[in-house]
Structures are given as C-alpha cells and as structure tokens.
Short mmCIF file of C-alpha atoms in Angstrom, two decimals:
data_model
loop_
_atom_site.label_atom_id
_atom_site.label_comp_id
_atom_site.label_asym_id
_atom_site.label_seq_id
_atom_site.Cartn_x
_atom_site.Cartn_y
_atom_site.Cartn_z
CA MET A 1049 -6.30 6.69 16.22
CA PHE A 1050 -4.89 3.47 14.73
CA THR A 1051 -6.09 3.92 11.16
CA GLU A 1052 -4.44 7.34 11.03
CA ARG A 1053 -1.11 5.57 11.29
CA PHE A 1054 -1.62 4.44 7.68
CA SER A 1055 -1.61 8.03 6.48
CA LEU A 1056 1.41 9.26 4.53
CA ASP A 1057 0.32 12.88 4.70
CA GLY A 1058 3.33 15.14 4.22
CA LYS A 1059 5.73 12.28 3.45
CA ILE A 1060 8.14 12.27 0.52
CA ALA A 1061 8.62 8.95 -1.28
CA ILE A 1062 11.10 7.92 -3.95
CA VAL A 1063 10.04 5.00 -6.15
CA THR A 1064 12.46 3.44 -8.63
CA GLY A 1065 11.10 1.62 -11.63
CA ALA A 1066 8.05 3.85 -11.25
CA GLY A 1067 7.20 3.95 -14.96
CA ARG A 1068 5.08 0.84 -15.11
CA GLY A 1069 3.85 -2.31 -13.46
CA LEU A 1070 4.45 -2.76 -9.76
CA GLY A 1071 6.38 0.53 -9.46
CA ARG A 1072 3.48 2.50 -10.87
CA GLY A 1073 1.05 0.59 -8.64
CA GLN A 1074 3.12 1.46 -5.61
CA SER A 1075 3.50 5.12 -6.62
CA LEU A 1076 -0.24 5.61 -7.01
CA GLU A 1077 -1.22 4.01 -3.70
CA LEU A 1078 1.51 5.94 -1.86
CA ALA A 1079 0.04 9.08 -3.39
CA LYS A 1080 -3.52 8.12 -2.44
CA ALA A 1081 -2.30 7.62 1.13
CA GLY A 1082 -0.96 11.17 1.08
CA ALA A 1083 2.67 11.03 -0.08
CA ASP A 1084 4.36 13.15 -2.70
CA VAL A 1085 6.21 10.88 -5.09
CA VAL A 1086 9.55 11.12 -6.88
CA CYS A 1087 9.27 8.88 -9.94
CA ALA A 1088 12.56 7.39 -11.11
CA ALA A 1089 13.35 5.10 -14.04
CA ARG A 1090 15.33 5.07 -17.27
CA THR A 1091 12.39 5.74 -19.60
CA VAL A 1092 11.33 9.35 -19.12
CA GLU A 1093 8.04 9.08 -21.05
CA GLU A 1094 6.80 6.37 -18.70
CA ILE A 1095 7.69 8.11 -15.43
CA THR A 1096 6.27 11.36 -16.79
CA GLU A 1097 3.00 9.52 -17.24
CA THR A 1098 3.14 8.08 -13.69
CA ALA A 1099 3.94 11.56 -12.34
CA ALA A 1100 0.89 12.97 -14.13
CA MET A 1101 -1.24 10.28 -12.49
CA VAL A 1102 0.21 11.17 -9.08
CA ARG A 1103 -0.58 14.87 -9.67
CA ALA A 1104 -4.10 13.96 -10.74
CA LEU A 1105 -4.50 12.52 -7.24
CA GLY A 1106 -3.65 15.92 -5.81
CA ARG A 1107 -0.07 15.19 -4.78
CA ARG A 1108 3.21 16.63 -5.92
CA ALA A 1109 5.44 14.58 -8.20
CA LEU A 1110 8.96 14.85 -9.54
CA VAL A 1111 10.43 13.04 -12.54
CA VAL A 1112 14.09 12.06 -12.31
CA GLN A 1113 15.56 9.94 -15.07
CA THR A 1114 17.69 7.34 -13.30
CA ASP A 1115 19.57 4.19 -14.18
CA VAL A 1116 19.73 2.37 -10.86
CA ILE A 1117 22.85 0.37 -11.72
CA ASP A 1118 24.83 3.62 -11.61
CA SER A 1119 25.45 4.72 -8.01
CA ALA A 1120 26.20 8.29 -9.09
CA GLN A 1121 22.76 8.51 -10.64
CA MET A 1122 21.21 7.16 -7.43
CA GLU A 1123 23.01 9.87 -5.46
CA ARG A 1124 21.75 12.43 -7.96
CA LEU A 1125 18.20 11.09 -7.57
CA VAL A 1126 18.32 11.63 -3.82
CA GLY A 1127 19.94 15.05 -4.33
CA ALA A 1128 17.17 16.11 -6.71
CA THR A 1129 14.57 14.92 -4.18
CA LEU A 1130 16.14 16.98 -1.38
CA ALA A 1131 16.44 20.01 -3.65
CA GLU A 1132 12.76 19.84 -4.57
CA PHE A 1133 11.13 18.65 -1.35
CA GLY A 1134 13.76 19.16 1.35
CA LYS A 1135 13.64 15.61 2.73
CA VAL A 1136 13.08 11.96 1.96
CA ASP A 1137 10.93 9.71 4.18
CA ILE A 1138 10.37 6.64 2.04
CA LEU A 1139 12.52 4.84 -0.53
CA VAL A 1140 11.02 2.05 -2.62
CA ASN A 1141 13.79 0.13 -4.36
CA ASN A 1142 11.51 -1.45 -6.92
CA ALA A 1143 13.54 -1.37 -10.15
CA GLY A 1144 14.95 -4.70 -11.22
CA GLY A 1145 14.67 -7.49 -13.68
CA GLY A 1146 17.06 -8.99 -16.14
CA GLY A 1147 16.83 -12.58 -17.14
CA MET A 1148 18.80 -15.36 -18.69
CA GLN A 1149 15.76 -17.34 -19.70
CA GLY A 1150 16.34 -19.69 -22.54
CA LYS A 1151 20.07 -19.57 -22.14
CA PRO A 1152 21.97 -22.57 -20.75
CA GLN A 1153 22.90 -21.42 -17.29
CA HIS A 1154 26.57 -22.38 -17.68
CA GLU A 1155 26.93 -19.96 -20.60
CA ILE A 1156 26.15 -16.74 -18.73
CA THR A 1157 29.01 -14.34 -19.41
CA ASP A 1158 30.75 -12.25 -16.75
CA ASP A 1159 29.07 -9.14 -18.09
CA GLU A 1160 25.62 -10.71 -18.08
CA TRP A 1161 26.16 -11.99 -14.54
CA ARG A 1162 27.33 -8.60 -13.25
CA TYR A 1163 24.48 -6.81 -14.97
CA VAL A 1164 21.82 -8.90 -13.22
CA ILE A 1165 23.54 -8.62 -9.82
CA ASP A 1166 24.01 -4.87 -10.27
CA LEU A 1167 20.48 -4.26 -11.49
CA ASN A 1168 18.76 -6.17 -8.68
CA LEU A 1169 21.14 -6.19 -5.74
CA SER A 1170 23.74 -3.41 -6.02
CA SER A 1171 21.03 -0.91 -6.95
CA VAL A 1172 19.24 -1.60 -3.67
CA TYR A 1173 22.40 -0.89 -1.71
CA TYR A 1174 23.15 2.25 -3.73
CA GLY A 1175 19.67 3.59 -3.03
CA ALA A 1176 19.75 2.72 0.66
CA ARG A 1177 23.22 4.21 1.08
CA ALA A 1178 22.16 7.42 -0.63
CA VAL A 1179 19.13 8.03 1.62
CA TYR A 1180 20.73 6.81 4.86
CA PRO A 1181 22.32 10.07 6.08
CA HIS A 1182 19.10 12.00 5.58
CA MET A 1183 16.85 9.41 7.19
CA ALA A 1184 19.29 8.93 10.09
CA LYS A 1185 19.39 12.69 10.63
CA GLN A 1186 15.62 12.93 10.90
CA GLY A 1187 15.61 9.79 13.08
CA LYS A 1188 13.02 8.10 10.91
CA GLY A 1189 12.82 6.48 7.51
CA LYS A 1190 11.26 3.58 5.66
CA ILE A 1191 13.09 1.61 3.00
CA ILE A 1192 11.12 -0.97 1.04
CA ASN A 1193 12.93 -3.30 -1.32
CA VAL A 1194 11.33 -5.55 -3.87
CA ALA A 1195 12.63 -9.11 -3.84
CA SER A 1196 11.05 -12.18 -5.34
CA ALA A 1197 10.03 -15.74 -4.65
CA SER A 1198 13.01 -16.56 -6.90
CA GLY A 1199 15.20 -15.35 -4.06
CA MET A 1200 13.82 -18.05 -1.77
CA ARG A 1201 13.80 -21.09 -4.07
CA GLY A 1202 15.80 -22.19 -7.09
CA ASP A 1203 14.93 -21.25 -10.63
CA ARG A 1204 16.57 -23.44 -13.24
CA ARG A 1205 16.14 -20.90 -16.01
CA ASN A 1206 17.54 -17.92 -14.17
CA VAL A 1207 20.18 -18.57 -11.55
CA ALA A 1208 21.64 -15.05 -11.62
CA TYR A 1209 18.25 -13.51 -10.92
CA ALA A 1210 17.61 -16.03 -8.13
CA ALA A 1211 20.98 -15.22 -6.54
CA SER A 1212 20.46 -11.47 -6.84
CA LYS A 1213 17.01 -11.60 -5.21
CA ALA A 1214 18.27 -13.85 -2.41
CA GLY A 1215 20.85 -11.12 -1.88
CA VAL A 1216 18.13 -8.50 -1.63
CA ILE A 1217 16.33 -10.52 1.06
CA ASN A 1218 19.37 -10.81 3.30
CA LEU A 1219 20.60 -7.30 2.51
CA THR A 1220 17.20 -6.13 3.77
CA SER A 1221 17.60 -8.03 7.00
CA ALA A 1222 21.21 -6.91 7.49
CA LEU A 1223 20.44 -3.24 6.84
CA ALA A 1224 17.50 -3.44 9.24
CA VAL A 1225 19.82 -4.71 11.98
CA ALA A 1226 22.44 -2.09 11.12
CA TRP A 1227 20.14 0.92 10.96
CA ALA A 1228 17.35 0.13 13.43
CA ARG A 1229 19.02 2.37 16.02
CA ASP A 1230 18.77 5.25 13.57
CA GLY A 1231 15.01 4.85 13.41
CA ILE A 1232 15.08 3.34 9.95
CA ASN A 1233 12.93 0.36 8.99
CA VAL A 1234 14.09 -1.78 6.08
CA ASN A 1235 11.73 -4.43 4.75
CA CYS A 1236 11.20 -6.18 1.46
CA ILE A 1237 8.22 -7.43 -0.45
CA SER A 1238 8.28 -10.63 -2.49
CA PRO A 1239 5.43 -10.44 -4.95
CA GLY A 1240 3.95 -13.55 -6.51
CA PRO A 1241 2.25 -13.57 -9.90
CA PHE A 1242 1.26 -9.99 -10.70
CA PRO A 1243 0.18 -9.64 -14.32
CA THR A 1244 1.71 -6.65 -16.10
CA GLU A 1245 1.86 -5.51 -19.69
CA ARG A 1246 4.85 -7.78 -20.13
CA TRP A 1247 3.94 -10.62 -17.85
CA GLN A 1248 0.58 -12.31 -18.12
CA VAL A 1249 -0.99 -14.91 -15.90
CA THR A 1250 -2.57 -17.37 -18.28
CA PRO A 1251 -5.78 -18.95 -17.05
CA GLU A 1252 -4.85 -22.42 -18.26
CA PRO A 1253 -2.25 -22.55 -21.04
CA ALA A 1254 -2.65 -25.30 -23.59
CA PRO A 1255 0.23 -27.79 -23.25
CA GLY A 1256 2.96 -27.03 -25.75
CA SER A 1257 1.32 -23.78 -26.82
CA GLY A 1258 4.78 -22.26 -26.62
CA ARG A 1259 3.46 -18.97 -25.31
CA ALA A 1260 6.51 -17.13 -24.09
CA ARG A 1261 7.02 -15.24 -20.86
CA THR A 1262 4.05 -16.36 -18.90
CA LEU A 1263 3.95 -16.57 -15.15
CA PRO A 1264 2.89 -19.76 -13.42
CA SER A 1265 -0.68 -20.12 -14.54
CA ALA A 1266 -3.68 -19.61 -12.36
CA ARG A 1267 -3.61 -23.37 -11.92
CA PHE A 1268 -0.61 -22.83 -9.62
CA SER A 1269 -2.11 -19.97 -7.68
CA PRO A 1270 -4.13 -21.15 -4.68
CA MET A 1271 -6.34 -18.08 -5.01
CA GLN A 1272 -6.71 -18.83 -8.70
CA ARG A 1273 -5.91 -15.32 -9.77
CA GLY A 1274 -2.96 -13.01 -10.16
CA GLY A 1275 -2.38 -10.06 -7.89
CA ARG A 1276 -3.64 -6.60 -8.69
CA MET A 1277 -1.23 -3.67 -8.87
CA GLU A 1278 -3.16 -1.83 -6.16
CA GLU A 1279 -2.63 -4.78 -3.83
CA MET A 1280 1.12 -4.41 -4.16
CA GLY A 1281 0.53 -0.71 -3.44
CA TYR A 1282 -1.47 -1.32 -0.24
CA LEU A 1283 1.30 -3.46 1.21
CA CYS A 1284 3.79 -0.80 0.23
CA VAL A 1285 1.70 1.79 2.10
CA LEU A 1286 1.61 -0.42 5.20
CA LEU A 1287 5.39 -0.75 5.20
CA ALA A 1288 5.91 2.94 4.39
CA SER A 1289 3.67 4.16 7.18
CA ASN A 1290 3.72 4.46 10.96
CA ALA A 1291 1.37 1.45 11.05
CA SER A 1292 4.41 -0.82 10.68
CA ASP A 1293 6.94 0.83 13.00
CA TYR A 1294 7.89 -2.44 14.75
CA ILE A 1295 8.11 -4.50 11.52
CA ASN A 1296 11.75 -4.46 10.52
CA GLY A 1297 13.99 -6.71 8.43
CA GLN A 1298 11.09 -8.74 7.11
CA ASN A 1299 10.56 -10.31 3.72
CA VAL A 1300 6.80 -10.05 3.29
CA LEU A 1301 5.22 -12.29 0.65
CA ILE A 1302 2.15 -11.26 -1.27
CA ASP A 1303 1.37 -14.10 -3.63
CA GLY A 1304 -2.09 -15.49 -3.03
CA GLY A 1305 -0.57 -18.38 -1.12
CA ALA A 1306 1.65 -19.61 -3.96
CA MET A 1307 4.85 -20.03 -1.98
CA VAL A 1308 3.40 -21.76 1.07
CA GLY A 1309 1.92 -24.33 -1.30
CA GLY A 1310 5.25 -24.79 -3.03
CA TYR A 1311 3.50 -23.93 -6.29
CA ALA A 1312 1.81 -27.32 -6.19
CA PRO A 1313 -1.00 -27.39 -8.72
CA THR A 1314 -4.22 -26.47 -6.99
CA GLY A 1315 -6.51 -29.41 -6.53
CA TYR A 1316 -3.54 -31.49 -5.43
CA THR A 1317 -4.36 -32.73 -1.95
CA LEU A 1318 -2.65 -35.01 0.52
CA ASP A 1319 -5.60 -37.39 0.68
CA SER A 1320 -5.61 -37.78 -3.10
CA TYR A 1321 -1.89 -38.55 -2.92
CA LEU A 1322 -2.41 -41.15 -0.19
CA ALA A 1323 -5.16 -42.78 -2.23
CA GLU A 1324 -2.89 -43.30 -5.25
CA MET B 505 -5.78 12.96 6.93
CA PRO B 506 -5.72 10.87 3.77
CA VAL B 507 -6.01 7.15 4.52
CA LEU B 508 -6.55 4.35 2.01
CA LYS B 509 -10.24 3.48 1.91
CA GLU B 510 -9.32 -0.18 1.42
CA ILE B 511 -8.27 -0.52 5.08
CA SER B 512 -11.77 0.34 6.28
CA LEU B 513 -13.54 -2.44 8.17
CA SER B 514 -16.84 -0.60 8.20
CA GLY B 515 -19.73 -3.09 8.25
CA ASN B 516 -17.44 -5.96 9.24
CA VAL B 517 -17.76 -8.12 12.33
CA ALA B 518 -14.59 -9.35 14.01
CA LEU B 519 -14.58 -12.27 16.44
CA ILE B 520 -11.57 -12.14 18.74
CA THR B 521 -10.71 -15.03 21.04
CA GLY B 522 -8.46 -14.35 23.98
CA GLY B 523 -9.79 -10.84 23.78
CA GLY B 524 -9.17 -10.19 27.45
CA SER B 525 -5.39 -10.27 27.11
CA PRO B 526 -3.43 -7.08 26.41
CA TRP B 527 -2.76 -8.34 22.85
CA GLY B 528 -6.37 -9.29 22.19
CA ARG B 529 -7.48 -5.95 23.59
CA ALA B 530 -5.10 -3.98 21.37
CA ILE B 531 -6.30 -5.89 18.30
CA ALA B 532 -9.93 -5.38 19.28
CA LEU B 533 -9.44 -1.64 19.67
CA ALA B 534 -7.52 -1.46 16.38
CA LEU B 535 -10.15 -3.33 14.35
CA ALA B 536 -12.90 -1.25 15.99
CA ASP B 537 -11.01 1.92 15.10
CA ALA B 538 -11.04 0.75 11.46
CA GLY B 539 -14.82 0.41 11.71
CA ALA B 540 -15.50 -3.19 12.72
CA THR B 541 -18.06 -4.40 15.24
CA ILE B 542 -16.29 -6.54 17.80
CA ALA B 543 -17.15 -9.80 19.55
CA VAL B 544 -14.64 -10.49 22.31
CA VAL B 545 -14.56 -13.98 23.76
CA SER B 546 -12.29 -15.66 26.25
CA THR B 547 -12.04 -18.15 29.07
CA ASP B 548 -11.32 -14.97 31.00
CA ALA B 549 -14.88 -13.61 30.92
CA GLU B 550 -14.00 -10.60 33.07
CA GLY B 551 -11.13 -9.59 30.77
CA ALA B 552 -13.29 -10.03 27.68
CA ALA B 553 -16.02 -7.86 29.21
CA GLU B 554 -13.47 -5.17 30.04
CA THR B 555 -12.21 -5.17 26.44
CA ALA B 556 -15.81 -4.88 25.20
CA ARG B 557 -16.34 -1.92 27.55
CA GLN B 558 -13.22 -0.22 26.21
CA VAL B 559 -14.34 -0.78 22.61
CA GLU B 560 -17.77 0.65 23.39
CA ALA B 561 -16.12 3.66 24.99
CA THR B 562 -14.74 4.46 21.51
CA SER B 563 -18.33 4.45 20.17
CA HIS B 564 -18.09 1.09 18.44
CA ARG B 565 -20.41 -1.83 19.07
CA ALA B 566 -19.02 -4.78 21.03
CA LEU B 567 -20.24 -7.86 22.82
CA SER B 568 -18.38 -10.28 25.04
CA ALA B 569 -18.85 -13.94 25.84
CA MET B 570 -17.17 -16.75 27.67
CA VAL B 571 -15.71 -19.68 25.72
CA ASP B 572 -13.43 -22.64 26.30
CA VAL B 573 -11.68 -22.91 22.95
CA ARG B 574 -10.60 -26.49 23.75
CA ASP B 575 -14.21 -27.62 23.73
CA ALA B 576 -15.93 -27.99 20.34
CA GLY B 577 -19.38 -27.63 21.89
CA SER B 578 -18.46 -24.44 23.74
CA VAL B 579 -16.96 -22.98 20.55
CA ARG B 580 -20.03 -23.88 18.44
CA THR B 581 -22.38 -22.32 20.99
CA MET B 582 -20.28 -19.17 21.15
CA VAL B 583 -20.08 -18.81 17.33
CA GLY B 584 -23.83 -19.42 17.08
CA ARG B 585 -24.47 -16.66 19.60
CA VAL B 586 -22.22 -14.18 17.78
CA LEU B 587 -23.89 -14.97 14.45
CA GLY B 588 -27.29 -14.68 16.10
CA GLU B 589 -26.57 -11.28 17.62
CA LEU B 590 -24.34 -9.70 15.00
CA GLY B 591 -25.46 -11.56 11.87
CA ARG B 592 -22.04 -12.29 10.38
CA ILE B 593 -18.38 -12.93 11.08
CA ASP B 594 -15.92 -11.44 8.60
CA ILE B 595 -12.77 -11.65 10.69
CA LEU B 596 -11.63 -14.31 13.13
CA VAL B 597 -8.66 -13.53 15.36
CA ASN B 598 -7.41 -16.59 17.22
CA GLY B 599 -5.83 -14.82 20.14
CA GLU B 600 -6.56 -17.20 23.00
CA GLU B 601 -3.28 -18.68 24.18
CA VAL B 602 -1.44 -20.22 27.08
CA ILE B 603 2.01 -18.78 27.64
CA PHE B 604 3.79 -21.53 29.49
CA GLY B 605 7.47 -21.70 30.46
CA ARG B 606 8.99 -24.66 32.25
CA SER B 607 11.72 -27.22 31.63
CA VAL B 608 10.89 -30.61 30.14
CA ALA B 609 11.87 -32.24 33.43
CA GLU B 610 9.32 -30.17 35.31
CA THR B 611 6.47 -30.18 32.79
CA THR B 612 3.69 -32.68 33.32
CA ALA B 613 1.94 -34.38 30.41
CA GLU B 614 -1.21 -32.54 31.46
CA GLU B 615 0.48 -29.13 31.25
CA PHE B 616 1.99 -29.94 27.85
CA ARG B 617 -1.39 -31.13 26.60
CA ARG B 618 -3.08 -27.97 27.87
CA ALA B 619 -0.66 -25.68 26.00
CA LEU B 620 -1.18 -27.65 22.78
CA GLU B 621 -4.94 -27.78 23.28
CA VAL B 622 -5.50 -24.10 23.93
CA ASN B 623 -2.99 -22.81 21.38
CA VAL B 624 -3.43 -25.31 18.55
CA LEU B 625 -6.65 -27.26 19.02
CA GLY B 626 -8.42 -24.05 20.07
CA THR B 627 -7.33 -22.32 16.87
CA PHE B 628 -8.45 -25.35 14.84
CA LEU B 629 -11.87 -25.55 16.51
CA CYS B 630 -12.59 -21.84 16.06
CA CYS B 631 -11.60 -22.01 12.38
CA GLN B 632 -13.73 -25.11 11.94
CA ALA B 633 -16.74 -23.43 13.54
CA VAL B 634 -16.48 -20.17 11.59
CA GLY B 635 -15.22 -21.62 8.28
CA PRO B 636 -18.53 -22.78 6.76
CA HIS B 637 -20.04 -19.32 7.31
CA MET B 638 -17.09 -17.62 5.61
CA MET B 639 -17.00 -20.15 2.76
CA GLU B 640 -20.68 -19.68 2.11
CA ARG B 641 -20.18 -15.94 1.78
CA GLY B 642 -17.01 -16.32 -0.29
CA ARG B 643 -15.01 -14.01 1.94
CA GLY B 644 -13.21 -14.14 5.25
CA ARG B 645 -10.10 -13.23 7.20
CA VAL B 646 -8.39 -15.41 9.75
CA ILE B 647 -5.57 -14.00 11.87
CA ASN B 648 -3.66 -16.43 14.08
CA MET B 649 -1.18 -15.67 16.83
CA ALA B 650 2.30 -16.92 16.07
CA THR B 651 5.44 -15.53 17.70
CA ALA B 652 9.16 -15.27 17.01
CA LEU B 653 9.25 -18.51 19.01
CA SER B 654 7.42 -20.18 16.12
CA VAL B 655 10.78 -20.13 14.34
CA ARG B 656 13.32 -19.97 17.19
CA GLY B 657 13.75 -21.82 20.44
CA VAL B 658 14.30 -20.56 23.96
CA VAL B 659 15.18 -22.40 27.16
CA ASN B 660 12.30 -23.84 29.21
CA ALA B 661 9.65 -23.41 26.55
CA THR B 662 9.19 -26.68 24.66
CA ALA B 663 5.42 -26.74 25.09
CA TYR B 664 4.96 -23.13 24.04
CA CYS B 665 7.47 -23.31 21.16
CA ALA B 666 5.96 -26.53 19.83
CA SER B 667 2.46 -25.07 19.94
CA LYS B 668 3.50 -21.87 18.20
CA GLY B 669 5.59 -23.68 15.59
CA ALA B 670 2.42 -25.59 14.85
CA ILE B 671 0.48 -22.35 14.41
CA GLU B 672 2.84 -21.13 11.70
CA ASN B 673 2.46 -24.31 9.69
CA PHE B 674 -1.27 -24.60 10.42
CA THR B 675 -1.57 -21.11 8.94
CA GLN B 676 0.16 -22.18 5.72
CA ALA B 677 -1.89 -25.34 5.26
CA LEU B 678 -5.26 -23.73 6.03
CA ALA B 679 -4.44 -20.81 3.74
CA LEU B 680 -4.18 -23.27 0.84
CA GLU B 681 -7.33 -25.10 1.82
CA TRP B 682 -9.45 -21.96 1.92
CA ALA B 683 -7.78 -19.81 -0.76
CA GLU B 684 -10.39 -20.60 -3.40
CA TYR B 685 -13.15 -19.36 -1.09
CA GLY B 686 -11.67 -15.89 -0.81
CA ILE B 687 -10.59 -16.51 2.77
CA THR B 688 -7.10 -15.44 3.77
CA VAL B 689 -5.31 -17.06 6.70
CA ASN B 690 -2.31 -15.23 8.13
CA ALA B 691 -0.52 -14.89 11.45
CA LEU B 692 0.99 -12.13 13.55
CA GLY B 693 4.47 -12.93 14.81
CA PRO B 694 5.40 -10.69 17.75
CA GLY B 695 8.97 -10.75 19.02
CA TRP B 696 9.85 -9.63 22.57
CA PHE B 697 6.81 -7.73 23.71
CA ALA B 698 5.90 -6.22 27.06
CA ASP B 699 2.32 -5.70 28.17
CA GLY B 700 3.11 -2.86 30.50
CA PRO B 701 5.80 -0.32 31.32
CA VAL B 702 9.24 -1.84 31.85
CA ASP B 703 11.91 -0.16 33.93
CA VAL B 704 14.86 -0.57 31.59
CA GLU B 705 17.19 1.46 33.80
CA ARG B 706 16.66 -0.60 36.97
CA ASP B 707 16.32 -4.07 35.53
CA ARG B 708 19.61 -5.57 34.38
CA ALA B 709 18.08 -8.50 32.46
CA GLU B 710 15.79 -6.05 30.73
CA ARG B 711 18.73 -3.82 29.77
CA THR B 712 20.53 -6.78 28.22
CA LEU B 713 17.43 -7.86 26.37
CA VAL B 714 16.70 -4.45 24.97
CA ARG B 715 20.32 -4.16 23.81
CA MET B 716 19.77 -7.32 21.78
CA ILE B 717 16.80 -5.83 19.94
CA PRO B 718 18.15 -3.69 17.09
CA GLN B 719 15.27 -1.24 17.52
CA GLN B 720 16.28 -0.91 21.21
CA ARG B 721 12.84 -1.34 22.66
CA ARG B 722 10.35 -4.09 23.37
CA GLY B 723 7.16 -4.22 21.39
CA VAL B 724 3.95 -3.01 23.01
CA PRO B 725 0.43 -4.31 22.30
CA ASP B 726 -0.37 -1.30 20.10
CA ASP B 727 2.41 -2.36 17.73
CA LEU B 728 0.07 -5.13 16.54
CA ALA B 729 -2.58 -2.64 15.40
CA GLY B 730 -1.44 -1.72 11.89
CA LEU B 731 -0.69 -5.23 10.67
CA SER B 732 -3.94 -6.54 12.18
CA ILE B 733 -5.94 -3.94 10.30
CA TYR B 734 -4.08 -4.70 7.07
CA MET B 735 -4.61 -8.45 7.35
CA ALA B 736 -8.29 -7.98 8.25
CA SER B 737 -9.08 -5.56 5.45
CA GLU B 738 -9.67 -5.60 1.71
CA ALA B 739 -6.14 -4.22 1.31
CA GLY B 740 -4.74 -7.57 2.42
CA ALA B 741 -6.83 -9.71 0.05
CA TYR B 742 -3.86 -11.18 -1.86
CA MET B 743 -1.73 -12.04 1.18
CA THR B 744 -2.34 -15.48 2.60
CA GLY B 745 -0.43 -18.18 4.44
CA GLN B 746 1.99 -15.62 5.85
CA THR B 747 3.40 -15.12 9.30
CA VAL B 748 4.63 -11.55 9.45
CA PHE B 749 6.96 -10.85 12.35
CA LEU B 750 6.90 -7.67 14.40
CA ASP B 751 10.17 -7.82 16.23
CA GLY B 752 12.13 -4.58 15.88
CA ALA B 753 14.54 -6.46 13.54
CA MET B 754 15.51 -9.00 16.21
CA LEU B 755 15.14 -12.05 13.98
CA GLY B 756 17.52 -10.35 11.57
CA HIS B 757 20.47 -11.17 13.80
CA LEU B 758 19.33 -13.75 16.35
#
C-alpha cells in the first residue's frame, strides 16, 4: 500500500547528463523502479551505452543528443520524448559542471562566467520550462534538479560554479511555489562526495602529493566513504515517485553527513577542542 | 509493480515512540508495509495498543508498551523489553511529542520544561538507550520528528518552537557522532498537517491557511510514509544529519 508508491511503473523520465556518473546512476535506478528513460547528453556513445543498460533492465529507452545550454535543443529533447512515448512524467536536470579551478577568480572572462551559469543554472530553467505545459496538462509531474554543496557555502576555487548552484537551489524553491497548483513537484538534490571516473575520493592523500581533481578525502566524510551511484539513484526514485507527493521545493542533501559537520575533519570533537 | 528492493525493511525491527498519535500510527503502518516488525510505545498506552492492533490487522507483527520518555529508567526498561521480545532494534523513530501553544506570559516554567523534556530530553534518552545496540551491530536508523517550526516561528509557540529547533540541531550533531558506526540520524519536517478531515469550505481560517500553502492542501499523516520508509531503509544509507521538510512547498515562500 505504501511501498507501492515508490513504483515508477508506466512513467516516462528524461535524464540529462545521463551518459555517466550520477546521471547514469539515476537512469538505472529509475528504470529498476519501473520507468522508461530518455537519455540525454552531448556524447552519443555514452548515452547509447546507458540506454542499452536501461533496456537490459526490461525498460524502454530513447537516446537524444542534447546540449543543455541550448534552449532549442532542450525543447527538441522534450518534443522527441513526446513523439516516442506520448508524455513526460519526470525530468531530472542532472547535467552540469564547468570549473575555474586553478584560475585566479578575478580573471574569469565574461564568456567563461556565462558558460558556467548557462550550463548549471539556465539549463535547469530551459528543461523545466520545456516540460511545464505537458506536466501541467496532466496535472502531475516531478522535476528533480541537481545542485551541490557548493551552492550552499563558498568555494574559493570556483565562485561561478558556487553561484550557479546557489541559483539552482533557489530556482527549485521558486518553481515549486509557482507550479505547486499545477500538481508539479520541484526538488533538488545536493550530492556530497560521489566518486566517478573523473572524481575520486582519496582515502588519505599524502600531503603535497599534488594529485589533481580529488574530492574532499574520506577524512572529511563523517561516514568515511564516498557515496555510491545507486544511492543517488534511490533518492532520485523517492523524489520521482508518489512516495514524495508532499515534498516540494526542497534541497535534499545526500552526503554522508559532510555538510552538517561543516567538512570538519572527522575525529575533531568539541571536547578535544576544549582540552587544548 | 516494480519497486526498488532496497526500500524493503523485511527482517527489521522498528521502535516507534509516540506511536499512538496519528503521525506515529502512519509511520508504524508505513514501516510495517515495507516489511518491518513494529514496537509501538507511548505514554498513551491505549493509543499505542490501538496502533499495534492496526499493524497486526495488516498481517505484520507488532507489540505495544507504555513508556515515559522523560524518565531514563522507564526508557531503559522499555528498550530492554523490546530487545528481549523482538531480539533487535534496527530503526528508532522518536515520535513522542508535546504540541504546546501558549504565549510566554501565560506559560509556566513547568509547562516549558515539560515541552523541552518530552520533545528533546525524550529523544536524547531513547537514542542513548538504543545507541549501544546499534553501534555494536554497525547499523541503525534514527528518525526524529522536526517540523517547519524548527526553522520558522509562529505566535504563541516559544516552547514548542524551541524544542523543535533543538531537534533539528540535535539531529545534525548526533549524525556526526554515529556516522562511523553506520547509523544514520535524520528528521522528518512536516509543515501544516491535519490529523483528520478539515472542512475547508466552512472554516474561514482554514481557507486562508490552505491558500498560503502552494500545494493548496494540508498534509495528512500518510504523507509521512514514503520519506519514513526511505530514511529507514538501505536506500537511505548515505543520507544523514538531514531534516527533510514535507510542506507542500510552503517554506519556499514563507
């Protein structure tokens, strides 16, 4: 009776950035929960592979090459979904990224700035705008955006990214308020350290090892591990399903407790501080 | 119907305090539906027994007991009994609460203390009593009851707001303390809920309230079901320290 609410049987989901990492994780769990999945991203080979994995789970899949910074392509993505499946129930605005790491933050050019804002923030609006009429017409829809802990705190190496993700968090809340009457839920997920092919959680990096592009090490994760892709997927299923019908406008963190501890190194306790 | 196997609570035992209230009852029925065996405890022994009866009516095992969550001895005895009868506790839902609304001028120190003791001390004592068992097994789920009033104020509610603000921060701090043991600590944050049918047409205050909720309806106890199952299950293993609000988007504009 209650567990059935988690089922996505007969639902159609669009996932952007579905070719790898979190987007693939979300696509596969949505499929396991019963949804057919439209896999969108720039790199066709990668989304073709995700689509094959979705089909191997017994669901239908559609591959639509999409660059999310282009609103016309987002409209086309939704159009292709409607043409193939006749409706859209779930949109996961997962695609994003772009960094200015290593660059002095006062030297970001206008083009670089706009690119990061467009890739992370404008793309979310374009996607939401494109599915809105269809979801409003059916009186039901679930939009899930992917934000970041960077959108809640500062990041000295990447201010554009931090600003864009903060935008996603409040855009989520504002769209939820605007569209709740249409039966649409808009929530976002802020993932903590999830190791991917590109991003690794190092167990305990040697000081000065100079290893590039590592996430805060396990030392900074209260659970002392990174997240697993499936775990991102399970949360996505919760927010995509009828099990979360009264959750709306939320930024839901899944980070093993990292943010509530302020990324303080684990083992750092108040009594040890007081004893100093 | 395809459902993720990771939300199954089969083989789990859930201990639910305040299980006689409409919210505790909805959570008990939800966790039972996902496969858990339920222990319902409350100062309201009659209400707890009724919840246990309703769980058993759905063919899931349940027991009920009386507890005063403000009293460490009462809590220890109750936890010992649940462990004795059911062998384990995988999930602790701290649902016992006092909902108290009165102005500062009219609130006695005793009333203020009672709200803090039931809502905060009671949560602490239940965690303290169940914690060693969960730590030993390297796995556990704690679900606390926060509310939208953990992060907003309302007139004539200082005692309740203070106690629920405390629950949100208690949840964060305990999550860090127990993270390395595989125990997650999260909280449900209901917005404006109703525990029974509300006549929106007749009641002017209700009409105004519902207009303020973007989703145009109050929450009902069953709205807590999905998130409770998620937080209690293997699917929620990487979420900890979080208060997730269920408010029909109200906090988005108020």
